[in-house]
XYZ file of C-alpha atoms in Angstrom:
600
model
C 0.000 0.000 0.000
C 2.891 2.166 1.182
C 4.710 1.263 -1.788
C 1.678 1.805 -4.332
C 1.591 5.287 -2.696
C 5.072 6.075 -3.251
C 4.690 5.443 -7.279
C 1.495 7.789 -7.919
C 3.440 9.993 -5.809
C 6.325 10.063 -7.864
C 4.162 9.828 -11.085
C 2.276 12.721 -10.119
C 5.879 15.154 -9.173
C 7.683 13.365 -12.640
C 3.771 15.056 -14.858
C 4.081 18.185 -12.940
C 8.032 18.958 -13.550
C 7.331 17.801 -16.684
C 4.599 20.943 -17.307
C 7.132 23.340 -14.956
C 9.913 22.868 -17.877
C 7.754 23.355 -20.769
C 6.354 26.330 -19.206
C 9.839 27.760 -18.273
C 10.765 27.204 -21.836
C 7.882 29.573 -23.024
C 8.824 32.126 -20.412
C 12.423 32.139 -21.384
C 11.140 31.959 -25.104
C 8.859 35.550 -24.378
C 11.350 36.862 -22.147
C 13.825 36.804 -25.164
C 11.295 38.492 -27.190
C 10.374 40.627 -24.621
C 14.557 41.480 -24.384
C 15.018 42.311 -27.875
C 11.755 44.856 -27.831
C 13.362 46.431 -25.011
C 16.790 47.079 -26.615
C 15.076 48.115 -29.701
C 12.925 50.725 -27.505
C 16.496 51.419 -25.253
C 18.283 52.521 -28.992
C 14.948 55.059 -29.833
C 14.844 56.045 -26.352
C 18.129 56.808 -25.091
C 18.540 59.552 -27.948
C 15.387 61.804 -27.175
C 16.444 61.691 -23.107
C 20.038 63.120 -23.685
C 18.664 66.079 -26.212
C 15.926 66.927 -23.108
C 18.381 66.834 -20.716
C 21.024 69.385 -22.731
C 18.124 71.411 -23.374
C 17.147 71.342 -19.739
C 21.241 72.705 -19.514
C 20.899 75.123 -21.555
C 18.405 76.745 -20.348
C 19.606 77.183 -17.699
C 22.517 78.480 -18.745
C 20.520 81.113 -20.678
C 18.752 82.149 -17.573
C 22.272 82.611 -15.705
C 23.448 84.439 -18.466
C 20.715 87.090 -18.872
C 21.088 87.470 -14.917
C 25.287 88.341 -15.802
C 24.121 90.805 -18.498
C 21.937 92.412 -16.409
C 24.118 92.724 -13.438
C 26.843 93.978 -15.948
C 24.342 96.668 -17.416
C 24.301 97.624 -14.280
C 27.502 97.858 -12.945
C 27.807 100.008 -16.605
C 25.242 102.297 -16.492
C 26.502 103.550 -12.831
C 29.882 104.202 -14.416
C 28.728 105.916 -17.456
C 26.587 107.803 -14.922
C 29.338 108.511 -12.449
C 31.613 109.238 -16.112
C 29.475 112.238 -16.084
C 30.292 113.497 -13.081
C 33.865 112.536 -12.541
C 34.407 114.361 -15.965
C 32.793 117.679 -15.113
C 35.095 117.779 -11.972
C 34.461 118.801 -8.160
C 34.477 122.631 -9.447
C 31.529 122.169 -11.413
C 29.338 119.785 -9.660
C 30.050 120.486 -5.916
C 32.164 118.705 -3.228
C 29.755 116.919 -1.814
C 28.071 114.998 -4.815
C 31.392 114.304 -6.193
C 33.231 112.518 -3.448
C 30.128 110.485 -2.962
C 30.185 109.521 -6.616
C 34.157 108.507 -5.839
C 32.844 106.751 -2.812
C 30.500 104.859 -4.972
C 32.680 103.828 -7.541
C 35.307 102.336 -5.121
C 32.511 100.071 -3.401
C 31.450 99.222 -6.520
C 34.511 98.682 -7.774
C 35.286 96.585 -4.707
C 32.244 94.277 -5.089
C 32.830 93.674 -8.932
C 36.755 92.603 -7.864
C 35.251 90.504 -5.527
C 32.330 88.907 -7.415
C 32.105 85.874 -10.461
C 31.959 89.157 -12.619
C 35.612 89.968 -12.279
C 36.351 88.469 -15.519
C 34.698 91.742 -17.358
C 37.958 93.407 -17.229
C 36.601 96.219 -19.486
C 34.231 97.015 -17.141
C 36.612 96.710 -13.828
C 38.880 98.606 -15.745
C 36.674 101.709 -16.969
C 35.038 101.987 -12.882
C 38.752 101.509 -12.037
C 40.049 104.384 -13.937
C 36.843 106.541 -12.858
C 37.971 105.866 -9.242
C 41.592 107.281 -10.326
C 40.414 109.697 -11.674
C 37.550 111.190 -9.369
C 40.880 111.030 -6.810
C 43.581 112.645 -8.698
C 40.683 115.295 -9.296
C 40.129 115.684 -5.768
C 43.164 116.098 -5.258
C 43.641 118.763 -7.962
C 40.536 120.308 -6.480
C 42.704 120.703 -3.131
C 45.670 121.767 -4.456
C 44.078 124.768 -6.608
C 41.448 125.743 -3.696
C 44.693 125.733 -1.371
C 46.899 127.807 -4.058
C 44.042 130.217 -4.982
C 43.497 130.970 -1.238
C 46.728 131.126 -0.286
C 47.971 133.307 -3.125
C 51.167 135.709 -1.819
C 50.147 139.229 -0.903
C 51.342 142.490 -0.692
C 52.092 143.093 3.827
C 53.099 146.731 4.003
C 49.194 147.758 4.089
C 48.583 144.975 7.057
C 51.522 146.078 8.949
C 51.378 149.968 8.043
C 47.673 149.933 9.363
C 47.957 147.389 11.950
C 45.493 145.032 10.945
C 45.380 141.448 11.266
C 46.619 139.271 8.569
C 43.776 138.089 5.884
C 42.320 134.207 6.953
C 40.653 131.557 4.332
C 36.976 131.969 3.801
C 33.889 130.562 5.944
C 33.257 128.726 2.534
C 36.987 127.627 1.903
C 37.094 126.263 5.085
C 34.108 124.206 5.014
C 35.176 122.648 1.643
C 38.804 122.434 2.727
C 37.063 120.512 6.261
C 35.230 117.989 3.887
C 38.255 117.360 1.594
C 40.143 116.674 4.417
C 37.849 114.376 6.033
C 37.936 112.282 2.363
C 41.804 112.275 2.250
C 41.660 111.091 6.192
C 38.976 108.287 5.257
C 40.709 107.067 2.069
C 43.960 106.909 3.981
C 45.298 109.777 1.060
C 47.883 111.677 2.805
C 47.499 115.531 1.551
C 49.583 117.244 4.762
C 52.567 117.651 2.979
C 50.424 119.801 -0.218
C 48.382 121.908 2.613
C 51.888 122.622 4.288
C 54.123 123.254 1.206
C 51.306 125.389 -0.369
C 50.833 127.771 3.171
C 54.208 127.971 3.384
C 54.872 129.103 0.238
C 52.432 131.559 0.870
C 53.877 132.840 3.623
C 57.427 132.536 1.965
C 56.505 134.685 -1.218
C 54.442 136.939 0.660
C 57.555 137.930 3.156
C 60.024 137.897 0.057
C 60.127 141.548 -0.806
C 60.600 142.853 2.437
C 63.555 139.948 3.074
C 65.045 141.736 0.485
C 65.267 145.065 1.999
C 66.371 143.305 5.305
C 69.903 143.905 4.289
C 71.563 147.129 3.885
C 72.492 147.167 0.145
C 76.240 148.107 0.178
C 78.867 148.802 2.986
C 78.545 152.300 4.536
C 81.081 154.313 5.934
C 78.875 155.848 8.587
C 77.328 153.683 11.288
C 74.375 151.806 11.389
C 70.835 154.111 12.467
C 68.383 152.027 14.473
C 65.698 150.892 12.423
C 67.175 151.225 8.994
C 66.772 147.102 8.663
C 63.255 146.079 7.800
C 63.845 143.182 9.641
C 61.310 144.452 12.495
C 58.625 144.597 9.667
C 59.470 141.328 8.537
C 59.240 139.980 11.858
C 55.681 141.509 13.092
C 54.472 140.113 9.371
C 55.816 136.434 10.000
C 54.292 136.299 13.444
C 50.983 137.963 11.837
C 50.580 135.176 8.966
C 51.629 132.460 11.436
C 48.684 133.605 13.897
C 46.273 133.838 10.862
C 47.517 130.458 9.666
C 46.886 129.081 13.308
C 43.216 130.744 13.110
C 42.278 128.583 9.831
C 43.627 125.945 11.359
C 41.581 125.732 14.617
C 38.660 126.366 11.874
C 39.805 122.839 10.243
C 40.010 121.217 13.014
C 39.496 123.235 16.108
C 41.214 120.644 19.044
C 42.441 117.735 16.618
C 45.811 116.657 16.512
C 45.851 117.306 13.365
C 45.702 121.435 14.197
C 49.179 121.251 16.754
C 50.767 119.125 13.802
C 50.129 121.260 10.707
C 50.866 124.312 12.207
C 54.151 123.218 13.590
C 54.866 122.199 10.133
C 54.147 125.591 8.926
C 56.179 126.900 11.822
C 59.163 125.155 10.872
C 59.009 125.765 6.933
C 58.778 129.141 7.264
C 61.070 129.801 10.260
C 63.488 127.920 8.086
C 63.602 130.859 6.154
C 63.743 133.178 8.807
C 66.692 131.839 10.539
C 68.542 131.726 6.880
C 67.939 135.172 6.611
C 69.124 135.922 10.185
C 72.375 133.879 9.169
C 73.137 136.255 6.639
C 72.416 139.551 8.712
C 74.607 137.915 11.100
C 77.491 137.266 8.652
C 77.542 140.538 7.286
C 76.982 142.312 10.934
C 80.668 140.095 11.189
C 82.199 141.922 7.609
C 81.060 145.299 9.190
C 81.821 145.115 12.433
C 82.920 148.529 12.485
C 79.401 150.307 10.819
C 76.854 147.975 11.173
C 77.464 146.359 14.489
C 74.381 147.606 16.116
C 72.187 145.227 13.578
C 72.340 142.560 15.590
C 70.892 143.803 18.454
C 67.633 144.281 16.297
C 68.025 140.677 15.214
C 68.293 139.645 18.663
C 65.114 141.489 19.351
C 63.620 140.364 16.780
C 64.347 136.617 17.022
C 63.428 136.645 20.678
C 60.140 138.434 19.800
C 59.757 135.495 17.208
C 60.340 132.684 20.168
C 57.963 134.151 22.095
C 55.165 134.304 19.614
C 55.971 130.678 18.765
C 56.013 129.752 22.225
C 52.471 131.044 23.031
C 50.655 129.338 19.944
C 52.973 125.878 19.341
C 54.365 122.666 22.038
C 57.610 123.572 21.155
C 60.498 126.402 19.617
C 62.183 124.771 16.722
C 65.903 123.914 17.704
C 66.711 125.982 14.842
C 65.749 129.196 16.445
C 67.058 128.797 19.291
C 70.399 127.919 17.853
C 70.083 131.132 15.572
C 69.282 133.621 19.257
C 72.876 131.373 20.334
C 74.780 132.239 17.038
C 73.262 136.208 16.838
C 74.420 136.450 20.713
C 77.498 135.476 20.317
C 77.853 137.808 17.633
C 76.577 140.523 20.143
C 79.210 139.165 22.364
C 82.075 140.066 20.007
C 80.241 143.484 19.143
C 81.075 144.689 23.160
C 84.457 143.833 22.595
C 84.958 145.334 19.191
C 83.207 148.738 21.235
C 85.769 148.662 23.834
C 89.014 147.524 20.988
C 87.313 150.385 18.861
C 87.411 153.258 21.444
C 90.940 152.458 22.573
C 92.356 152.436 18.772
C 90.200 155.936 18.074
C 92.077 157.281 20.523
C 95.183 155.827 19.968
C 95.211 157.034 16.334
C 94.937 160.515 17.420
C 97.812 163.143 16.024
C 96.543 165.541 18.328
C 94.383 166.954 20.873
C 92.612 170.535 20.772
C 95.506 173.147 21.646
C 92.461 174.680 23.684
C 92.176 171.052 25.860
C 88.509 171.245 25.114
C 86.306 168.584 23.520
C 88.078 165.814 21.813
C 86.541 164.787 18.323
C 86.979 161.085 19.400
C 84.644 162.221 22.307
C 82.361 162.773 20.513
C 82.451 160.058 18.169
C 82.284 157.336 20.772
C 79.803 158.975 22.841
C 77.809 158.745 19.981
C 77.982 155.547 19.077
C 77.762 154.652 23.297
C 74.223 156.821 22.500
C 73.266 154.413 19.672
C 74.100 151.219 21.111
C 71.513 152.385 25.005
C 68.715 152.710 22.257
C 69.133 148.937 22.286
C 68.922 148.273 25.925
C 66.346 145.161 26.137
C 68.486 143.046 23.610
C 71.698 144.397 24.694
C 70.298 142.971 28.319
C 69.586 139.350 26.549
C 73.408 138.953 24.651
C 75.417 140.441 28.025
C 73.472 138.127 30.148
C 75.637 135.249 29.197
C 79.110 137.168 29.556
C 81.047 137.029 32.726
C 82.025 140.242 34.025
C 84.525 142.320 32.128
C 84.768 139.440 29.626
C 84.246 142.381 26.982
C 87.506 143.704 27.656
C 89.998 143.008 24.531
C 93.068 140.806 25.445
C 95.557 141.578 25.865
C 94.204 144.036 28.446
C 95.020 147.568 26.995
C 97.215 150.374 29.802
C 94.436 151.833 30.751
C 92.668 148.167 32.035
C 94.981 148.674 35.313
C 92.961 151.702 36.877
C 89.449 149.941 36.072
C 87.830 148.846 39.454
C 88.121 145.156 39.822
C 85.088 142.670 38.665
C 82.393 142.027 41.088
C 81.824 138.809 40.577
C 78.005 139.553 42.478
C 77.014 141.290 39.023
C 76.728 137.210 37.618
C 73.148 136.377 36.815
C 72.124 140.638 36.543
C 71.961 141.580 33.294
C 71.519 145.312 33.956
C 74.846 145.146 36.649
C 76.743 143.780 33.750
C 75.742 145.966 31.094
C 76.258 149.080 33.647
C 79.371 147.670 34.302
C 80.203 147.684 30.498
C 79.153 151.500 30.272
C 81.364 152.447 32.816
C 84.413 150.873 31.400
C 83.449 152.155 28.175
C 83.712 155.708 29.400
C 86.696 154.734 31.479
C 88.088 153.632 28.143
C 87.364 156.964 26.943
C 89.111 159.388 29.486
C 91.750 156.880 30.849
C 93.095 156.647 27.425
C 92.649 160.675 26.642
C 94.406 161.215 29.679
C 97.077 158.774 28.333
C 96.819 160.199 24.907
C 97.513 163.912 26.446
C 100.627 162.863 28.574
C 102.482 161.319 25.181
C 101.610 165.312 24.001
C 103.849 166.628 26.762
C 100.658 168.167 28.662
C 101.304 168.428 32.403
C 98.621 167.473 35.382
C 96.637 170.462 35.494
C 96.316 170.449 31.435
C 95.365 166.658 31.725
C 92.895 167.496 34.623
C 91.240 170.126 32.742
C 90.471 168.334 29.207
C 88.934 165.020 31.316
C 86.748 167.686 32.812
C 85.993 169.140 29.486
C 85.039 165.501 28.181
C 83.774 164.234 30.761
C 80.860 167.308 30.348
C 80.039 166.369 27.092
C 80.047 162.462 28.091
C 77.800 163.524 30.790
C 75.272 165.247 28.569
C 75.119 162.125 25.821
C 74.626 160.476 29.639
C 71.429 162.363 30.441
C 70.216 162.771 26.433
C 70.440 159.597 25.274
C 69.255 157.964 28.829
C 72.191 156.446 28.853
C 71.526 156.637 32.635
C 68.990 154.407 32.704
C 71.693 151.779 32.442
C 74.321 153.091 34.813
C 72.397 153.533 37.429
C 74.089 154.353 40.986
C 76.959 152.038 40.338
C 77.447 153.555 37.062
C 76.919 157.152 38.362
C 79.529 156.589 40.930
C 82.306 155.301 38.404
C 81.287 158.739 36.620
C 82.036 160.489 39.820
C 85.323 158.644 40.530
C 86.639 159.795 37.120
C 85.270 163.517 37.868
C 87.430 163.542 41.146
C 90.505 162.374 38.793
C 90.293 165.100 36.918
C 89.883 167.816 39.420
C 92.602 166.351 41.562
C 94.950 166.531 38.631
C 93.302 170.155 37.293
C 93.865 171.930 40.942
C 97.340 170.459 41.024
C 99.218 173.797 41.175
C 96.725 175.093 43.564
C 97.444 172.861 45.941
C 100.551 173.427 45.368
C 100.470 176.906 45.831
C 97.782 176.545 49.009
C 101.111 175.053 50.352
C 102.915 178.223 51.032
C 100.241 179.617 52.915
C 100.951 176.528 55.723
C 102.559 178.664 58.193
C 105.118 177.020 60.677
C 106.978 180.066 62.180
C 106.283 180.215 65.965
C 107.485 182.888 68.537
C 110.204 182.131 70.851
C 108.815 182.044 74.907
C 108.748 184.874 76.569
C 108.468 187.050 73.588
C 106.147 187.976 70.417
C 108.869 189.097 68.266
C 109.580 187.235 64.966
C 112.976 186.046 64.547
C 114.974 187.447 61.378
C 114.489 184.240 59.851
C 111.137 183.735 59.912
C 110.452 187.305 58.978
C 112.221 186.569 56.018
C 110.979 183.202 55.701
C 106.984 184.818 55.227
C 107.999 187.344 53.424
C 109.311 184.707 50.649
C 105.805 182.673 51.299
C 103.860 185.881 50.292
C 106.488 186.690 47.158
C 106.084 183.592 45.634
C 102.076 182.943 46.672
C 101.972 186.128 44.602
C 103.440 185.156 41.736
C 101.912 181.708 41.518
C 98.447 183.197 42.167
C 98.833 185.670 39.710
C 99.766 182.900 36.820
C 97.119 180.498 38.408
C 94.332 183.202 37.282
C 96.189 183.824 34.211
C 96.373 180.251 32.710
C 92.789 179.808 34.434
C 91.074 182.712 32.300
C 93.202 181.562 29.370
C 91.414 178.432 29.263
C 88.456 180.328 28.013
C 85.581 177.843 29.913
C 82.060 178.942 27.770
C 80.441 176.207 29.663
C 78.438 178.285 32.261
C 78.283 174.715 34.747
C 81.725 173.661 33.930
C 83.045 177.261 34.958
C 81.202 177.294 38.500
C 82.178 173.537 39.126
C 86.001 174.700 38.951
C 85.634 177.568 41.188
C 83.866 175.999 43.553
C 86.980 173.543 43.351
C 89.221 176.420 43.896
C 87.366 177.850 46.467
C 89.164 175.576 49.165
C 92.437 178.040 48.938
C 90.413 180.703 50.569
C 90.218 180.259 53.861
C 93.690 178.686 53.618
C 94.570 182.315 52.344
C 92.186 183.997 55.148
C 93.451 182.438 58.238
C 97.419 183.403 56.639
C 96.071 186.640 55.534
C 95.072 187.541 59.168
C 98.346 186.163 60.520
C 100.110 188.230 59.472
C 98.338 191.421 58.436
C 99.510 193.297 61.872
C 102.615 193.400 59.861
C 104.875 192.196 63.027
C 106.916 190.383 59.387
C 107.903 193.254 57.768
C 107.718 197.484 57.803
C 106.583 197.465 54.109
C 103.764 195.179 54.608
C 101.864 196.274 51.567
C 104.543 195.498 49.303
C 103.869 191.746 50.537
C 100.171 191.492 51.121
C 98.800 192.727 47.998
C 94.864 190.860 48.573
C 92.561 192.043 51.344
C 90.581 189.027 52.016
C 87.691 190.684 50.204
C 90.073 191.194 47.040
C 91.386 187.475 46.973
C 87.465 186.463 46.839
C 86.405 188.525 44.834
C 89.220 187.599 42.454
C 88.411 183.784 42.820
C 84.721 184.743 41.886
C 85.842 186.213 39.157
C 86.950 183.470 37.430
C 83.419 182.517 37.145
């Protein structure tokens, strides 16, 4: 049963396998068919897909391309717009819209370098060359605002009038303020073309009068005070530096940018002022002996200048302060050269006046002491850094001996020192006169009276030409010591003669009576006091004294023989000397005063 099973069963599996492989033989037989309809469809296909595809491509490709050509239109219609503008320049269209068109064009320019559009180098290179050029115009803008404003001009009507020196516009300096504020922004430096083109200004404005700063040709007669322009020139630099300062706090009011231009200024154009100085002080050293006084004005001057800077800058340029060093050192050599000058003037002399009066030289130096007091204040600033009697030539002329010796206290006092220089000068003066009149064979009381006679007229260029003022009691004092000089050597031989009327003779004890000898001995006093007083008033009238002061000085110098002659006079007037008494005492005390008076 089992095994009957087993045979249908296998039967059965052997009829179905055998319909499974017939049917797989169809499929495979349709699924060949089916195989070569699909490659057939695959090669008609294929072809249509790739063309949709590339078509899908290109248009997108189109689309990205229109959006290039319209971003390029538009990056090319700004710059032919902003061609306009650039072209017609800052002048024409106004600062404002211009330097934003520049500002445009460099962001735009700046995005297109920085975008997939880069590759339009026409169009990179046209908005490049606008930028250029909207800066370079800018910059020309600045430049010819700056040189039109700033254009040289004529300073005598300023300084003649005393007004202030002319300052840039409100306008100018609001467009200058926004130029400046573009330059600062686009990291364009434009300092050095404001500061070349103020200075210049100030430069070529100041030229003509640098010219006359000089005297034109050596002169033989000695420098006046105030023939230099130099003061002019000074007052008109510190004038256009102040006006320059004003525009400049207008720029910028408190900016750095204020303390730094201006200095710049400062230094260009003080350049120029300390060059000029230089050559003022070179030829002050070529003509030492006319135009010495010049460099007290430049001292003046140049410390007026340091001052001025002083109160509106940080700082003095070096440079000036070198050129007040160089110009006082010059000054230095010009109190020397006084002192060197007054001993060889008198040295060279072939003669005094026959009359012992005034002394040419006198008057020459006195004149030229009357020139140099007019410059007190910068005479005070070059002796302030001498040492006592440092202006004293070496070797030490003769008459250096009798000068008082240096206080060493006067260090540090300007006005002691240049007192002090005074008085030696007029010691110079009449301590070499008085040396000058001995090698002429004049004797003491000659001597005496011609200092007296110079030392008048010194005294009135004293009082005149306040040369006081500087003295002061120290100096009035050495003027006194010299007076007392002279007198002591002009009464001379009447001291001299005042020494016969010193009576010795004394009665012997016990009696009142003269002796012989000393009868004879007062009667030879009163002979020769005679004779000497007689030729005292002679050579005293002969010296002619039209000075009313000078004439009452010397006889109230003489006056000290009177009572001398008085208390002799009365002595011996009982005539206990001699019989003949008139034949000895020939003045009454009233006569011998009057005659003394006389001389008057």
């Amino acid at each position: 049963m089992d095994a009957y099973s087993d045979e249908v069963d296998v039967r059965v599996l052997e009829e179905t396998l055998s319909k499974v492989g017939n049917l797989t033989e169809k499929i495979t037989i349709s699924l060949r068919n089916v195989s070569r309809s699909s490659s057939r469809a695959e090669k008609n296909i294929k072809p249509i897909s790739g063309r949709t595809r590339e078509l899908a491509i290109y248009g997108e490709n189109l689309d990205n391309s229109l959006h290039v050509i319209s971003e390029i239109r538009g990056y090319a219609e700004a710059s032919a717009k902003a061609d306009l503008t650039i072209q017609a320049g800052p002048a024409n269209i106004g600062v404002d819209p211009y330097i934003d068109t520049v500002r445009n064009m460099e962001d735009l320019l700046s995005k297109l370098q920085n975008s997939h559009l880069r590759s339009f180098h026409k169009v990179v290179s046209k908005i490049d060359q606008l930028v250029k050029q909207g800066k370079a115009s800018l910059r020309d803008y600045f430049s010819h605002l700056l040189s039109s404003t700033y254009t040289p001009i004529d300073i005598n009507p300023y300084i003649k009038q005393g007004q202030p020196m002319p300052n840039a516009s409100e306008e100018t300096t609001v467009t200058l303020r926004k130029l400046f504020t573009y330059f600062e922004q686009s990291k364009t430096r434009m300092d050095g073309v404001y500061v070349e083109a103020v200075s210049q200004y100030i430069i070529n404005s100041l030229a003509p009068l640098g010219s006359t700063v000089l005297p034109k040709k050596p002169s033989k007669t000695p420098y006046e005070k105030g023939s230099s322009t130099l003061h002019v020139y000074t007052a008109a630099l510190k004038g256009l530096l102040y006006s320059q300062l004003h525009d400049l706090k207008a720029l910028f009011a408190d900016s750095p940018m204020k303390a730094s231009l201006y200095e710049q200024v400062c230094s260009t154009s003080i350049s120029e002022y300390v060059a000029l100085v230089g050559r003022l002080n070179d030829h002050v050293h070529k003509n030492m002996g006319t135009d010495s006084l010049l460099i007290f004005e430049a001292i003046e001057c140049t410390g007026q200048l340091i001052t001025s800077v002083q109160e509106t800058s940080r700082s003095v340029p070096p440079k000036l302060s070198e050129t007040m060093q160089k110009v006082q050192a010059t000054a230095h050599s010009v109190f020397t050269e006084f002192i060197r000058y007054t001993d060889s003037r008198i040295q060279n002399l072939q003669t005094i006046p026959s009359d012992n009066g005034v002394c040419e030289a006198s008057v020459d130096i006195m004149s030229r002491m009357g020139r140099l007091a007019e410059y007190k204040t910068p005479a005070l600033v070059a002796i302030s850094t001498m040492a006592p009697s440092a202006w004293i030539p070496s070797p030490a002329p003769a008459w250096a001996q009798h000068l008082p010796p240096s206080n060493t206290t006067m260090m540090g006092d300007p006005l002691e020192l240049l007192a002090s220089f005074f008085s030696d000068s007029i010691d110079a003066l009449l301590l070499g006169l008085e040396s000058k009149a001995r090698v002429f064979g004049k004797k003491n009381p000659q001597i005496g009276y011609f200092i007296l006679t110079n030392l008048l007229l010194i005294e009135g260029y004293v009082m005149q030409k306040d040369i006081y003022k500087i003295l002061g009691e120290s100096g009035a004092d050495r003027i006194e010591r010299l007076k007392k000089r002279g007198l002591n050597l002009f009464l001379e031989g009447w001291k001299m003669t005042a020494q016969r009327l010193m009576d010795v003779t004394v009665t012997k004890p016990g009696s009142d009576k003269l002796s012989s000898k000393d009868r004879e001995a007062i009667k030879e006093k009163f002979r020769l006091f005679n004779a000497e007083f007689e030729e005292l008033v002679k050579r005293h009238k002969a010296y002619n004294i039209k000075d009313k002061n000078l004439k009452e000085m010397l006889v109230k110098e003489i006056q000290f023989i009177s009572p001398l002659y008085h208390r002799f006079h009365d002595k011996h007037a009982g005539g206990d000397f001699s019989k003949n008494v008139d034949k000895y005492i020939k003045y009454s005390n009233a006569d011998f005063d009057r005659i003394i008076e006389s001389l008057g």
